[in-house]
Amino acid sequence: MAKNLLIVESPAKAKTIEKILGEDFEVKSCYGHIRDLEKEDMGIDIDNNYKPRYIVPEEKQKVVKELKSLAKKSGEVWLATDEDREGEAISWHLCEVLGLDPKTTKRIVFHEITKPAIQSAIKKPRTVDMHLVNAQQARRVLDRIVGFELSPVLWRKMSMKNNLSAGRVQSVAVRLIAEREREINAFNAVSTFKVEAFFSANDVSNKQVTFSAEGKKQTTEKGAADFLKSCIGAKYTVTDIQVKPGKKSPSAPFTTSTLQQEASRKLGYSVSRTMVLAQKLYESGKITYMRTDSVNLSETAMDAIKNQVNNQYGKKYYQPRTFKNKNESAQEAHEAIRPTYMEDQTVDDSDSRRLYDLIWKRTMASQMADAELEKTIAKIQISTNKEELTASGEVLKFDGFLKVYREDRDEEDITEDEQQEGMLPPLTVNQQLPLKEMKATERFSRPLPRYTEASLVKKLEELGIGRPSTYAPTISTVQKRGYVEKRDKEGVKRDFRILQLKNDNITKITEQETTGAEKSKLFPTDLGLVVTDFLKLYFDDIMDYNFTARIEEEFDEVAAGKMKWNNMIDDFYIPFKKDVDNTIEKAERISGERDLGVDATTGKKVIARMGRYGPMVQIGDVNDEEKPRFAKLKNTQSIETISFEEAMELFKLPRVLGQFEGSDVSINIGRFGPYIAHDKKFYSLSKEFDPYTINFEEATPIIVEKRAAKEERTIKVFEKEKIQLLRGPYGPYIKQGLRNYKIPKEKQETVKDLNIEEVKAMIEEAKANPPKRVPKKKK
DNA sequence: CAGTGAGCGAGCTTCCGCTTGACTT
């Protein structure tokens, strides 16, 4: 009898399942979606009830062909794609493409890849759920409409128009970053004075230790000074001690989003790096599937974790727990991310190992006991006034899950008052405490920090926007489009005041701190700000943070069979299309123009705006008789925040520094950044040099060095044909004009000896076999 | 690679979500 064919989405899964099912089944993977909307005319027949036009994309044709021929030879085809909206749709597309009847074809699902789970799934097959498929079609069609209607609006209305895009997910992601930036720019720091008294006491081993107690915060320097004054000559007495038990519980095991957050906080990995490493761990069988929104652990996993905890730490540390997903939009087709085998604690590659350790520890901790704490709060009376000081301390009585894992937190979730609670020495009521010193330290309020990649993912997930498989790609899209940049920001120095009471003397000192420094944070570009403002103005419904949540409810209605998907799309499309048409007709071109002032020497207006090539400043108007002067903004500057003085500074380029070897040495900023121009040649300036201040003595060595480096790279030049043989990071190659061509491996040793005929032949050869790229489709 | 910044218009770009490869000139 012919074998049955079982189709899953992931090839790694296919291998495992084939082993479990044995002889009767051949298990193959379809690698995700196998069909998509064609691009011409959006791939949707708007006038025919939004009927989608599906095609098999070029890169999927091979796998589809293979599945087709296998399906023909097989006994029965079973569809085992993931149990969620997308998975159900993939099963339906497979029916369509393989010529199977969705009403009769066997469809099975499982959440974990274990023998019992799969065998029991095989025992109770169902058929494809067309309501769920239709919910997916609605999702797909809506996203295509939003993306392919909005993007062209931007192409028409933006002065800068290369590659611009808009979409349900990406545009809201940019909005979050844009609004955070403006909050930070508009933030006014307020300062308060934190009052802290330092006392001596003996600890359990009779050693003298220092601990601190806090007083009431003071809002002004005078208030703080008055309070310290009122404490001169005071006696301090413990009046009350309270001891309260407390506990901490472990977090749920990892989902994609929480893994990305912790790997970012603890290991400093970018979101995409985490995913690449997790994929490797998954493919080598070390962990379960890494794109998941489920916090669920399978029964077999729970057993394995139980054993591991009991063996390694003892029964006292074990506590079974099940976690519930907070997120309503979760589709939970998979398990949480966990080690496949808890006893396996070895991974070869060191970066992967660090990620694996994190997953292992988090999984273990999730089934471990609470940590038990004891919190002590002591009240201390001041004899000279009515105020009271509070000393608090925390002692860990039982470490529980903290033995293996402690979760890090985001900056923005840590409040200012919070601090690591230390230990208090044993105190008794009526005990007199000798004061060492008392301090009132000025502290400033802080704006929310800028998003990191991971904290943005967290926010998107909270809003139900995007899916585990798209968080990393979304972050790279908004950066590729130039809406967002990931970079560092230097902090600025700020003075703060400290008033000190010591030996009944009050002194004031001023110290400095750095504030506003950020590392690897997401900043909106001017383009991102301008596009966000535009979209908010004309498409406020799409830009609403709750838009996705609202339409998800409707998709749920469709999935439940309570609403027809094309009716749902119709309700959305009719008003949306009106907005699109109206915007194209009425909206002005957008440039984000901002007046900065008047140039004293010419009396002309100075403005900052978006130009064709990015943000710039301009003196004069394009309609003036004399052409206006233009200058590009620096990377760190923004149309919204640049000052008149900073703008005028930008017009100081190009600067001629002097003569070198008979030609001018001049500095300018071009399409690719700052450069030195000399003798018709150009030399890029590295970041350490500032084009506005670099001098002749610094510039000439750069010319000499770069010229030498270029010679070093050059192996041979054929002047007449304008062909060069160069050494690059991947070995020697041929350069003709702007094009590069490869040199066959076997000739790379003897590049020096190549003659022009051989080189030309190589170019022809390379042209005939162009390197494979992502296939660009033309109709 | 190293300018530009107005407007015209041909031809192009673009979405989100599901999966991995192929490998740089």
Tab-separated table of C-alpha atoms in Angstrom, chain A residues 7 145 159 245 291 533 580 638 668 755:
chain	number	residue	atom	x	y	z
A	7	ILE	CA	2.224	17.917	5.363
A	145	ILE	CA	-5.422	47.056	0.669
A	159	SER	CA	8.993	65.407	-1.443
A	245	PRO	CA	6.676	38.549	54.943
A	291	ARG	CA	7.944	31.782	16.966
A	533	ASP	CA	2.094	63.429	10.938
A	580	VAL	CA	-7.521	57.831	-0.084
A	638	SER	CA	16.318	67.179	13.293
A	668	ASN	CA	32.322	68.902	2.234
A	755	ASN	CA	45.865	39.237	-19.307
